[in-house]
Tab-separated table of C-alpha atoms in Angstrom:
chain	number	residue	atom	x	y	z
A	969	MET	CA	33.326	42.517	40.395
A	970	ALA	CA	30.886	40.512	38.249
A	971	LYS	CA	29.617	43.700	36.670
A	972	GLN	CA	33.170	44.866	35.972
A	973	HIS	CA	33.993	41.446	34.404
A	974	ASN	CA	30.940	41.622	32.200
A	975	ASN	CA	31.825	45.134	31.070
A	976	THR	CA	35.397	44.059	30.329
A	977	HIS	CA	34.196	41.005	28.399
A	978	SER	CA	31.766	43.169	26.411
A	979	TRP	CA	34.520	45.678	25.636
A	980	MET	CA	36.898	42.936	24.466
A	981	THR	CA	34.235	41.406	22.242
A	982	THR	CA	33.480	44.819	20.705
A	983	MET	CA	37.181	45.444	20.065
A	984	LEU	CA	37.583	42.027	18.475
A	985	LYS	CA	34.663	42.695	16.164
A	986	LYS	CA	36.118	46.075	15.207
A	987	ARG	CA	39.526	44.526	14.606
A	988	TRP	CA	38.177	41.886	12.250
A	989	ALA	CA	35.786	44.259	10.543
A	990	LEU	CA	38.692	46.595	9.741
A	991	MET	CA	40.879	43.697	8.668
A	992	LEU	CA	38.225	42.425	6.288
A	993	LEU	CA	37.867	45.759	4.566
A	994	ALA	CA	41.459	45.377	3.462
A	995	PHE	CA	41.467	41.595	3.186
A	996	PHE	CA	42.883	40.367	-0.089
A	997	SER	CA	43.333	36.637	-0.425
A	998	LEU	CA	46.739	35.925	-1.945
A	999	SER	CA	47.228	32.584	-3.605
A	1000	THR	CA	50.214	30.849	-5.020
A	1001	VAL	CA	50.624	27.900	-7.257
A	1002	THR	CA	51.684	24.298	-7.624
A	1003	ILE	CA	53.395	23.210	-10.758
A	1004	VAL	CA	53.162	20.020	-12.750
A	1005	PHE	CA	55.012	19.823	-16.050
A	1006	ILE	CA	53.361	18.821	-19.303
A	1007	ARG	CA	55.864	18.466	-22.092
A	1008	ALA	CA	54.237	19.039	-25.463
A	1009	ASN	CA	57.089	17.376	-27.289
A	1010	THR	CA	57.073	14.008	-25.497
A	1011	ASN	CA	55.377	10.823	-26.574
A	1012	SER	CA	54.730	9.569	-23.066
A	1013	ASP	CA	51.969	10.529	-20.660
A	1014	PRO	CA	51.752	14.341	-21.023
A	1015	CYS	CA	51.150	14.884	-17.310
A	1016	ILE	CA	54.407	14.433	-15.393
A	1017	ASN	CA	53.817	15.032	-11.701
A	1018	ILE	CA	56.894	16.615	-10.125
A	1019	THR	CA	55.194	17.137	-6.751
A	1020	ASN	CA	55.350	14.607	-3.930
A	1021	SER	CA	51.616	14.750	-3.384
A	1022	PRO	CA	48.763	12.563	-4.647
A	1023	THR	CA	47.822	12.715	-8.318
A	1024	HIS	CA	44.701	14.599	-9.283
A	1025	ASN	CA	42.504	11.536	-9.799
A	1026	ASN	CA	43.428	9.624	-6.647
A	1027	ASN	CA	40.223	8.953	-4.744
A	1028	ASN	CA	42.080	6.765	-2.221
A	1029	TYR	CA	43.768	9.838	-0.847
A	1030	LYS	CA	45.960	9.466	2.223
A	1031	PRO	CA	48.220	12.199	3.616
A	1032	HIS	CA	51.880	11.826	2.617
A	1033	GLU	CA	54.591	12.109	5.239
A	1034	SER	CA	57.129	13.548	2.803
A	1035	VAL	CA	55.538	16.949	2.216
A	1036	ILE	CA	57.468	20.142	2.793
A	1037	ARG	CA	56.778	21.208	6.366
A	1038	SER	CA	58.300	24.648	6.623
A	1039	SER	CA	58.952	27.763	4.607
A	1040	VAL	CA	61.929	28.753	6.763
A	1041	GLY	CA	64.932	29.943	4.738
A	1042	PRO	CA	65.429	31.919	1.554
A	1043	SER	CA	62.677	32.042	-1.022
A	1044	PRO	CA	63.193	29.803	-4.056
A	1045	LEU	CA	62.072	32.819	-6.086
A	1046	ASP	CA	65.063	34.885	-4.964
A	1047	PHE	CA	66.666	34.371	-8.384
A	1048	MET	CA	63.956	36.707	-9.758
A	1049	LYS	CA	65.446	39.651	-7.857
A	1050	SER	CA	65.973	42.627	-10.197
A	1051	LYS	CA	64.392	40.738	-13.116
A	1052	LEU	CA	62.071	42.890	-15.233
A	1053	VAL	CA	58.670	41.250	-15.667
A	1054	LEU	CA	55.941	42.665	-17.917
A	1055	MET	CA	52.419	41.450	-17.138
A	1056	VAL	CA	49.619	41.826	-19.685
A	1057	SER	CA	46.036	41.360	-18.481
A	1058	HIS	CA	43.043	41.373	-20.823
A	1059	GLU	CA	41.047	43.321	-18.209
A	1060	LEU	CA	41.195	44.496	-14.608
A	1061	SER	CA	38.230	43.233	-12.625
A	1062	LEU	CA	37.229	41.098	-9.658
A	1063	SER	CA	37.246	37.956	-11.817
A	1064	GLY	CA	39.721	35.151	-11.244
A	1065	GLY	CA	42.203	35.765	-14.072
A	1066	PRO	CA	43.232	39.350	-13.263
A	1067	LEU	CA	43.327	38.646	-9.527
A	1068	LEU	CA	45.611	35.642	-10.026
A	1069	LEU	CA	47.999	37.707	-12.112
A	1070	MET	CA	48.016	40.403	-9.439
A	1071	GLU	CA	48.863	37.819	-6.819
A	1072	LEU	CA	51.806	36.598	-8.869
A	1073	ALA	CA	52.898	40.215	-9.290
A	1074	PHE	CA	52.946	40.642	-5.502
A	1075	LEU	CA	54.914	37.420	-5.015
A	1076	LEU	CA	57.544	38.638	-7.464
A	1077	ARG	CA	57.652	42.097	-5.898
A	1078	GLY	CA	58.266	40.348	-2.582
A	1079	VAL	CA	61.589	39.005	-3.856
A	1080	GLY	CA	62.640	42.237	-5.559
A	1081	SER	CA	61.468	41.799	-9.148
A	1082	ASP	CA	60.654	44.901	-11.173
A	1083	VAL	CA	57.045	44.319	-12.240
A	1084	VAL	CA	55.210	46.362	-14.865
A	1085	TRP	CA	51.466	45.893	-15.419
A	1086	ILE	CA	49.296	46.802	-18.390
A	1087	THR	CA	45.568	46.228	-18.909
A	1088	ASN	CA	44.618	45.680	-22.539
A	1089	GLN	CA	40.948	46.608	-22.221
A	1090	LYS	CA	39.709	49.240	-19.781
A	1091	PRO	CA	36.248	50.781	-19.411
A	1092	SER	CA	35.857	54.063	-21.281
A	1093	GLU	CA	34.442	55.682	-18.137
A	1094	PRO	CA	36.158	55.919	-14.732
A	1095	ASP	CA	35.689	52.628	-12.916
A	1096	ALA	CA	35.872	52.197	-9.139
A	1097	VAL	CA	37.119	48.601	-9.312
A	1098	VAL	CA	39.914	49.448	-11.763
A	1099	TYR	CA	40.948	52.438	-9.629
A	1100	SER	CA	40.983	50.339	-6.462
A	1101	LEU	CA	43.002	47.478	-7.955
A	1102	GLU	CA	45.502	49.778	-9.647
A	1103	SER	CA	45.956	51.643	-6.360
A	1104	LYS	CA	46.604	48.330	-4.613
A	1105	MET	CA	49.277	47.466	-7.172
A	1106	LEU	CA	50.936	50.877	-6.949
A	1107	ASP	CA	51.027	50.542	-3.165
A	1108	ARG	CA	52.911	47.257	-3.590
A	1109	GLY	CA	55.419	48.743	-6.000
A	1110	VAL	CA	53.966	47.443	-9.259
A	1111	GLN	CA	54.297	49.958	-12.108
A	1112	VAL	CA	51.074	50.500	-14.076
A	1113	LEU	CA	51.408	51.628	-17.711
A	1114	PRO	CA	48.951	52.275	-20.566
A	1115	ALA	CA	48.458	49.287	-22.882
A	1116	LYS	CA	49.872	51.080	-25.927
A	1117	GLY	CA	52.763	53.371	-26.676
A	1118	GLU	CA	56.509	53.437	-27.136
A	1119	LYS	CA	57.152	52.964	-23.411
A	1120	VAL	CA	55.282	49.654	-23.382
A	1121	ILE	CA	57.056	48.441	-26.513
A	1122	ASP	CA	60.396	49.379	-24.987
A	1123	THR	CA	59.470	47.570	-21.757
A	1124	ALA	CA	58.467	44.425	-23.667
A	1125	LEU	CA	61.817	44.397	-25.482
A	1126	LYS	CA	63.832	44.939	-22.304
A	1127	ALA	CA	61.817	42.549	-20.103
A	1128	ASP	CA	63.352	39.292	-18.921
A	1129	LEU	CA	59.885	37.731	-18.871
A	1130	VAL	CA	56.487	38.649	-20.360
A	1131	ILE	CA	53.379	37.050	-18.866
A	1132	LEU	CA	50.182	37.110	-20.910
A	1133	ASN	CA	47.083	36.436	-18.826
A	1134	THR	CA	44.179	34.537	-20.453
A	1135	ALA	CA	43.751	33.590	-24.102
A	1136	VAL	CA	42.119	36.932	-24.922
A	1137	ALA	CA	45.294	38.798	-23.972
A	1138	GLY	CA	46.861	37.421	-27.126
A	1139	LYS	CA	45.203	40.226	-29.075
A	1140	TRP	CA	47.617	42.658	-27.431
A	1141	LEU	CA	50.602	41.169	-29.246
A	1142	ASP	CA	49.455	42.214	-32.726
A	1143	ALA	CA	47.700	45.388	-31.603
A	1144	VAL	CA	50.756	46.890	-29.877
A	1145	LEU	CA	53.983	45.246	-30.980
A	1146	PRO	CA	55.441	46.007	-34.440
A	1147	LYS	CA	55.747	42.885	-36.597
A	1148	ASP	CA	59.514	43.061	-36.666
A	1149	LYS	CA	59.606	43.108	-32.835
A	1150	LEU	CA	57.356	40.071	-32.290
A	1151	PRO	CA	60.158	37.511	-32.819
A	1152	LEU	CA	62.153	39.278	-30.102
A	1153	VAL	CA	59.318	39.111	-27.539
A	1154	LEU	CA	57.580	35.753	-28.160
A	1155	PRO	CA	60.500	33.559	-26.957
A	1156	LYS	CA	60.235	35.080	-23.473
A	1157	VAL	CA	56.430	34.912	-23.149
A	1158	LEU	CA	54.775	32.723	-20.528
A	1159	TRP	CA	51.075	32.487	-21.434
A	1160	TRP	CA	48.781	31.880	-18.462
A	1161	ILE	CA	45.483	30.415	-19.676
A	1162	HIS	CA	42.366	29.996	-17.521
A	1163	GLU	CA	39.577	29.587	-20.078
A	1164	MET	CA	37.512	26.437	-20.631
A	1165	ARG	CA	34.957	27.731	-23.144
A	1166	GLY	CA	35.066	26.906	-26.854
A	1167	HIS	CA	34.639	30.485	-28.081
A	1168	TYR	CA	38.149	31.329	-26.901
A	1169	PHE	CA	39.653	29.079	-29.590
A	1170	LYS	CA	40.043	31.748	-32.235
A	1171	VAL	CA	43.086	32.202	-34.428
A	1172	GLU	CA	43.263	35.919	-33.693
A	1173	TYR	CA	43.615	35.118	-29.987
A	1174	VAL	CA	46.073	32.235	-29.952
A	1175	LYS	CA	47.925	32.121	-33.280
A	1176	HIS	CA	51.203	32.929	-31.515
A	1177	LEU	CA	50.881	30.093	-28.973
A	1178	PRO	CA	53.308	27.700	-30.720
A	1179	PHE	CA	56.080	30.300	-30.584
A	1180	VAL	CA	56.029	31.330	-26.914
A	1181	ALA	CA	58.308	29.890	-24.237
A	1182	GLY	CA	55.476	28.105	-22.477
A	1183	ALA	CA	51.804	27.971	-21.508
A	1184	MET	CA	50.626	27.789	-17.912
A	1185	ILE	CA	47.192	26.255	-17.277
A	1186	ASP	CA	45.266	25.779	-14.043
A	1187	SER	CA	44.324	22.077	-14.232
A	1188	HIS	CA	45.114	18.823	-15.997
A	1189	THR	CA	41.629	18.724	-17.479
A	1190	THR	CA	41.976	22.171	-19.017
A	1191	ALA	CA	45.471	21.460	-20.302
A	1192	GLU	CA	44.272	18.322	-22.085
A	1193	TYR	CA	41.305	20.232	-23.496
A	1194	TRP	CA	43.560	22.952	-24.904
A	1195	LYS	CA	46.019	20.451	-26.321
A	1196	ASN	CA	43.297	18.547	-28.181
A	1197	ARG	CA	41.190	21.528	-29.183
A	1198	THR	CA	44.017	23.627	-30.632
A	1199	LYS	CA	45.199	20.673	-32.682
A	1200	GLU	CA	41.761	19.611	-33.958
A	1201	ARG	CA	40.139	23.001	-34.460
A	1202	LEU	CA	43.049	25.295	-35.272
A	1203	GLY	CA	45.761	22.933	-36.441
A	1204	ILE	CA	48.341	24.427	-34.098
A	1205	LYS	CA	50.552	22.794	-31.501
A	1206	MET	CA	50.695	23.840	-27.872
A	1207	PRO	CA	54.094	24.921	-26.532
A	1208	ASP	CA	55.622	23.312	-23.457
A	1209	THR	CA	52.797	23.484	-20.921
A	1210	TYR	CA	52.846	23.705	-17.138
A	1211	VAL	CA	49.803	22.690	-15.107
A	1212	VAL	CA	49.383	25.141	-12.250
A	1213	HIS	CA	47.299	24.363	-9.184
A	1214	LEU	CA	46.515	27.259	-6.886
A	1215	GLY	CA	47.363	27.374	-3.196
A	1216	ASN	CA	46.067	29.297	-0.205
A	1217	SER	CA	48.195	32.114	1.133
A	1218	LYS	CA	49.418	32.527	4.674
A	1219	GLU	CA	46.998	35.443	5.087
A	1220	LEU	CA	43.940	33.337	4.332
A	1221	MET	CA	45.179	30.408	6.418
A	1222	GLU	CA	45.716	32.683	9.408
A	1223	VAL	CA	42.046	33.620	9.340
A	1224	ALA	CA	40.919	30.052	8.655
A	1225	GLU	CA	42.902	28.744	11.633
A	1226	ASP	CA	41.897	31.477	14.102
A	1227	SER	CA	38.886	30.143	16.011
A	1228	VAL	CA	38.148	33.486	17.667
A	1229	ALA	CA	38.201	35.333	14.364
A	1230	LYS	CA	35.942	32.770	12.730
A	1231	ARG	CA	33.452	32.950	15.575
A	1232	VAL	CA	33.281	36.738	15.389
A	1233	LEU	CA	32.907	36.663	11.610
A	1234	ARG	CA	30.262	33.974	11.788
A	1235	GLU	CA	28.201	35.964	14.267
A	1236	HIS	CA	28.563	39.191	12.295
A	1237	VAL	CA	27.628	37.767	8.887
A	1238	ARG	CA	24.757	35.664	10.198
A	1239	GLU	CA	23.364	38.669	12.020
A	1240	SER	CA	23.563	40.723	8.818
A	1241	LEU	CA	21.758	37.969	6.875
A	1242	GLY	CA	19.108	37.554	9.537
A	1243	VAL	CA	19.834	33.883	10.198
A	1244	ARG	CA	20.341	32.101	13.497
A	1245	ASN	CA	23.521	30.484	14.710
A	1246	ASP	CA	22.132	26.937	14.408
A	1247	ASP	CA	20.670	27.421	10.899
A	1248	LEU	CA	22.448	25.565	8.093
A	1249	LEU	CA	23.905	27.722	5.326
A	1250	PHE	CA	24.744	26.343	1.866
A	1251	ALA	CA	26.599	28.962	-0.170
A	1252	ILE	CA	27.683	29.373	-3.781
A	1253	ILE	CA	30.466	31.961	-4.121
A	1254	ASN	CA	31.061	32.934	-7.742
A	1255	SER	CA	30.235	35.805	-10.055
A	1256	VAL	CA	26.569	35.387	-10.893
A	1257	SER	CA	26.330	33.944	-14.407
A	1258	ARG	CA	24.695	30.979	-16.083
A	1259	GLY	CA	28.020	29.187	-16.431
A	1260	LYS	CA	28.483	29.198	-12.648
A	1261	GLY	CA	25.176	27.364	-12.161
A	1262	GLN	CA	23.381	29.508	-9.586
A	1263	ASP	CA	20.037	28.736	-11.281
A	1264	LEU	CA	20.506	24.984	-10.990
A	1265	PHE	CA	21.734	25.343	-7.413
A	1266	LEU	CA	18.560	27.203	-6.427
A	1267	ARG	CA	16.462	24.524	-8.110
A	1268	SER	CA	18.317	21.879	-6.124
A	1269	PHE	CA	17.942	23.881	-2.925
A	1270	HIS	CA	14.187	24.220	-3.465
A	1271	GLU	CA	13.943	20.495	-4.192
A	1272	SER	CA	15.850	19.709	-0.995
A	1273	LEU	CA	13.389	21.790	1.040
A	1274	GLN	CA	10.510	19.864	-0.504
A	1275	ARG	CA	12.179	16.548	0.283
A	1276	ILE	CA	12.776	17.541	3.900
A	1277	GLN	CA	9.126	18.500	4.227
A	1278	GLU	CA	7.873	15.310	2.544
A	1279	LYS	CA	10.012	13.081	4.767
A	1280	LYS	CA	9.159	15.176	7.833
A	1281	LEU	CA	12.818	15.403	8.757
A	1282	GLN	CA	13.583	17.306	11.935
A	1283	LEU	CA	16.434	19.543	10.809
A	1284	PRO	CA	17.654	23.075	11.471
A	1285	SER	CA	16.399	25.702	9.051
A	1286	LEU	CA	18.265	25.558	5.712
A	1287	HIS	CA	19.369	28.708	3.884
A	1288	ALA	CA	21.000	29.334	0.494
A	1289	VAL	CA	23.522	32.175	0.144
A	1290	VAL	CA	24.443	33.465	-3.321
A	1291	VAL	CA	27.636	35.549	-3.073
A	1292	GLY	CA	28.626	37.274	-6.307
A	1293	SER	CA	25.761	39.552	-7.285
A	1294	ASP	CA	26.278	42.940	-8.886
A	1295	PHE	CA	23.890	45.286	-7.107
A	1296	ASN	CA	24.883	48.154	-9.386
A	1297	LYS	CA	24.134	46.314	-12.615
A	1298	GLN	CA	21.659	43.492	-12.216
A	1299	THR	CA	21.748	41.148	-15.210
A	1300	LYS	CA	18.831	39.418	-16.877
A	1301	PHE	CA	20.107	36.139	-15.450
A	1302	GLU	CA	20.106	37.436	-11.888
A	1303	THR	CA	16.622	38.860	-12.406
A	1304	GLU	CA	15.537	35.349	-13.368
A	1305	LEU	CA	17.142	33.959	-10.210
A	1306	ARG	CA	15.335	36.424	-8.000
A	1307	GLN	CA	12.037	35.758	-9.772
A	1308	PHE	CA	12.468	32.009	-9.205
A	1309	VAL	CA	12.933	32.675	-5.490
A	1310	VAL	CA	9.749	34.746	-5.407
A	1311	ASP	CA	7.759	32.207	-7.438
A	1312	LYS	CA	8.787	29.366	-5.113
A	1313	LYS	CA	8.091	31.517	-2.037
A	1314	ILE	CA	11.522	30.937	-0.517
A	1315	GLN	CA	12.527	34.584	-0.081
A	1316	ASP	CA	13.163	33.973	3.618
A	1317	ARG	CA	15.571	31.129	2.783
A	1318	VAL	CA	17.669	32.659	-0.032
A	1319	HIS	CA	20.113	35.541	0.431
A	1320	PHE	CA	21.905	37.456	-2.329
A	1321	VAL	CA	25.231	39.113	-1.468
A	1322	ASN	CA	27.160	41.598	-3.585
A	1323	LYS	CA	30.437	40.428	-5.158
A	1324	THR	CA	33.464	40.999	-2.972
A	1325	LEU	CA	37.168	40.242	-2.613
A	1326	ALA	CA	36.675	39.461	1.074
A	1327	VAL	CA	35.337	35.908	0.981
A	1328	ALA	CA	36.667	34.959	4.432
A	1329	PRO	CA	33.625	36.310	6.342
A	1330	TYR	CA	31.267	34.151	4.288
A	1331	LEU	CA	33.450	31.056	4.501
A	1332	ALA	CA	33.520	31.511	8.269
A	1333	SER	CA	29.748	31.858	8.464
A	1334	ILE	CA	28.506	29.015	6.232
A	1335	ASP	CA	28.357	25.243	6.694
A	1336	VAL	CA	28.790	23.894	3.157
A	1337	LEU	CA	30.226	25.317	-0.076
A	1338	VAL	CA	28.493	24.529	-3.366
A	1339	GLN	CA	30.745	24.683	-6.450
A	1340	ASN	CA	28.226	24.319	-9.274
A	1341	SER	CA	30.088	25.448	-12.407
A	1342	GLN	CA	28.571	23.959	-15.544
A	1343	ALA	CA	29.662	22.579	-18.938
A	1344	ARG	CA	33.362	21.698	-18.548
A	1345	GLY	CA	33.364	22.999	-14.998
A	1346	GLU	CA	35.895	25.260	-13.337
A	1347	CYS	CA	39.374	25.495	-14.784
A	1348	PHE	CA	40.476	25.084	-11.162
A	1349	GLY	CA	38.193	26.838	-8.685
A	1350	ARG	CA	40.202	28.674	-6.047
A	1351	ILE	CA	37.170	29.176	-3.816
A	1352	THR	CA	37.078	25.400	-3.371
A	1353	ILE	CA	40.448	25.177	-1.634
A	1354	GLU	CA	39.659	28.326	0.348
A	1355	ALA	CA	36.485	26.676	1.647
A	1356	MET	CA	38.375	23.506	2.504
A	1357	ALA	CA	40.823	25.611	4.534
A	1358	PHE	CA	37.819	26.671	6.620
A	1359	ARG	CA	36.964	22.981	7.173
A	1360	LEU	CA	33.916	23.109	4.926
A	1361	PRO	CA	32.682	20.125	2.894
A	1362	VAL	CA	32.218	20.859	-0.809
A	1363	LEU	CA	29.311	19.871	-3.044
A	1364	GLY	CA	30.758	20.195	-6.535
A	1365	THR	CA	30.119	19.321	-10.139
A	1366	ALA	CA	32.012	16.292	-11.449
A	1367	ALA	CA	33.855	18.362	-14.041
A	1368	GLY	CA	37.021	20.372	-14.597
A	1369	GLY	CA	39.412	21.283	-11.836
A	1370	THR	CA	36.922	20.464	-9.079
A	1371	MET	CA	37.649	16.780	-9.674
A	1372	GLU	CA	41.337	17.469	-9.051
A	1373	ILE	CA	40.565	19.049	-5.677
A	1374	VAL	CA	37.547	17.321	-4.147
A	1375	VAL	CA	37.901	13.642	-3.225
A	1376	ASN	CA	34.372	12.339	-3.748
A	1377	GLY	CA	32.952	10.861	-0.562
A	1378	THR	CA	35.922	12.039	1.509
A	1379	THR	CA	36.189	15.843	1.319
A	1380	GLY	CA	32.828	16.401	-0.365
A	1381	LEU	CA	30.289	14.986	-2.786
A	1382	LEU	CA	30.200	15.370	-6.563
A	1383	HIS	CA	27.167	15.578	-8.859
A	1384	PRO	CA	26.704	15.692	-12.653
A	1385	VAL	CA	26.606	18.976	-14.543
A	1386	GLY	CA	23.401	20.194	-16.159
A	1387	LYS	CA	19.805	19.406	-15.305
A	1388	GLU	CA	20.792	15.813	-14.630
A	1389	GLY	CA	22.650	16.980	-11.547
A	1390	VAL	CA	19.798	18.905	-9.927
A	1391	THR	CA	18.265	15.963	-8.069
A	1392	THR	CA	21.641	14.531	-7.082
A	1393	LEU	CA	22.693	17.879	-5.638
A	1394	ALA	CA	19.364	18.128	-3.802
A	1395	ASN	CA	19.963	14.671	-2.313
A	1396	ASN	CA	23.484	15.668	-1.286
A	1397	ILE	CA	22.180	18.821	0.387
A	1398	VAL	CA	19.738	16.743	2.418
A	1399	LYS	CA	22.443	14.177	3.188
A	1400	LEU	CA	24.843	16.735	4.644
A	1401	ALA	CA	22.046	18.580	6.417
A	1402	SER	CA	20.998	15.310	8.069
A	1403	HIS	CA	24.435	14.059	9.114
A	1404	VAL	CA	26.363	16.467	11.306
A	1405	GLU	CA	29.267	14.080	11.811
A	1406	LYS	CA	29.641	13.546	8.051
A	1407	ARG	CA	29.850	17.328	7.514
A	1408	PHE	CA	32.499	17.715	10.175
A	1409	THR	CA	34.524	14.706	8.999
A	1410	MET	CA	34.505	15.870	5.378
A	1411	GLY	CA	35.470	19.357	6.476
A	1412	ARG	CA	38.376	18.018	8.518
A	1413	LYS	CA	39.561	15.814	5.635
A	1414	GLY	CA	39.369	18.784	3.294
A	1415	TYR	CA	41.462	20.853	5.672
A	1416	GLU	CA	44.049	18.061	5.821
A	1417	ARG	CA	44.131	17.957	2.026
A	1418	VAL	CA	44.770	21.705	1.900
A	1419	LYS	CA	47.584	21.366	4.425
A	1420	GLU	CA	48.978	18.552	2.304
A	1421	MET	CA	48.730	20.073	-1.164
A	1422	PHE	CA	47.501	23.653	-1.352
A	1423	LEU	CA	49.656	25.886	0.858
A	1424	GLU	CA	52.017	28.673	-0.103
A	1425	HIS	CA	55.203	26.997	1.099
A	1426	HIS	CA	54.363	23.817	-0.832
A	1427	MET	CA	54.206	25.797	-4.054
A	1428	ALA	CA	57.189	28.141	-3.998
A	1429	HIS	CA	59.666	25.579	-5.332
A	1430	ARG	CA	57.343	24.617	-8.195
A	1431	ILE	CA	56.720	28.157	-9.411
A	1432	ALA	CA	60.464	28.709	-9.257
A	1433	LEU	CA	61.004	25.704	-11.544
A	1434	VAL	CA	58.596	27.120	-14.113
A	1435	LEU	CA	60.139	30.575	-14.181
A	1436	LYS	CA	63.667	29.163	-14.303
A	1437	ASP	CA	62.698	26.964	-17.232
A	1438	VAL	CA	61.113	29.836	-19.139
A	1439	LEU	CA	64.046	32.155	-18.444
A	1440	ARG	CA	66.475	29.468	-19.576
A	1441	LYS	CA	64.651	29.022	-22.896
A	1442	ALA	CA	64.376	32.780	-23.373
A	1443	SER	CA	68.109	33.256	-22.842
A	1444	HIS	CA	68.917	30.588	-25.429
A	1445	ASP	CA	66.687	32.293	-27.977
């Protein structure tokens, strides 16, 4: 009987692993949004919080009792049924902007909207990522059209709503639409902006901003930056602006709240990385680029190892995981990262992982997320709330949208951007490595914050308010 039980247990474990492996191949983390209005034409505080959750700079965070508890009932987006929505993306890639627009497309398709997608800039050669993402959209009923041509112009004129994605997508307006048709399209444009870098403030990109129905931006910090920068540098005024915080989908939360799934994923990923179950994994999950701060993270990680050795701390083995490499096209920056690892002789402690849509396996397998975006930080940083859903503490830069998500000292620890933050981050790595209870408490508080503020059913009413407002203004024009 014991032998039969063992065989049955082994079979069940194998089937569970197969189930989650297959699920992860198709896993696509859908996110939705929270909305906070910023009225460009008011003289009061530009950030008017219409949610019933804590404001973005509240470090004395306590869960509210008045949050929406259930998504039972009709969708607040039902009014979008049969509406024609044209979505314009500057590119189609695994980066945040295009994926967010796709997720909104799927939400609208879910309530019966007719959604048409165009990509303004495509690779000249066949591209596997573009093919895969377009296939995913077609499977969900999203029409995919070429960026130019009479059919696109006709669609733009007939559309109830046009969504431009990122500042760069503004080039499409002049490149495709005849001048006499622009005044017919601009009043129904919702411009979704994610950029935080100064080089996006070019007249050729954003000259039509004052004339669109509204701008949608991912964080208060970014919205203020755009408001000030467009006025000072370009002399133009932002339209009515909506601050949009992301939220975790039901699909991601199901994985994050399934203890069996997480255990299987943890075992599988750790086995593939060659690390033990009790090792401590600190991961940075972003496309590898200087702006995301992988170089400074590795410097901090190396410094933390030195500090542990100097203080003779008895800790589990620490490992750094860099998720977001491009194994097919290794950049000069990534070559520098790998050379640093070799020079410091920490090859056995640092693991590079190819970029992927399926972040759940890595969130299930690590102990701490590092969000190390530099300069002005992340516009929002969706991976941060995804990590918090998995009860992970976050070590983040004190910049951008991260400060609107992470409560310093409660759900994670913040450090300065730039070289000044290297030692602080190293200290924070050692601190969380040394205090198991602190890691678990921060992870639990982060999970509570996600349940409070960053879930799909919290956000549906807010996105509905934005679209209703834009449609109302478009109908009046």
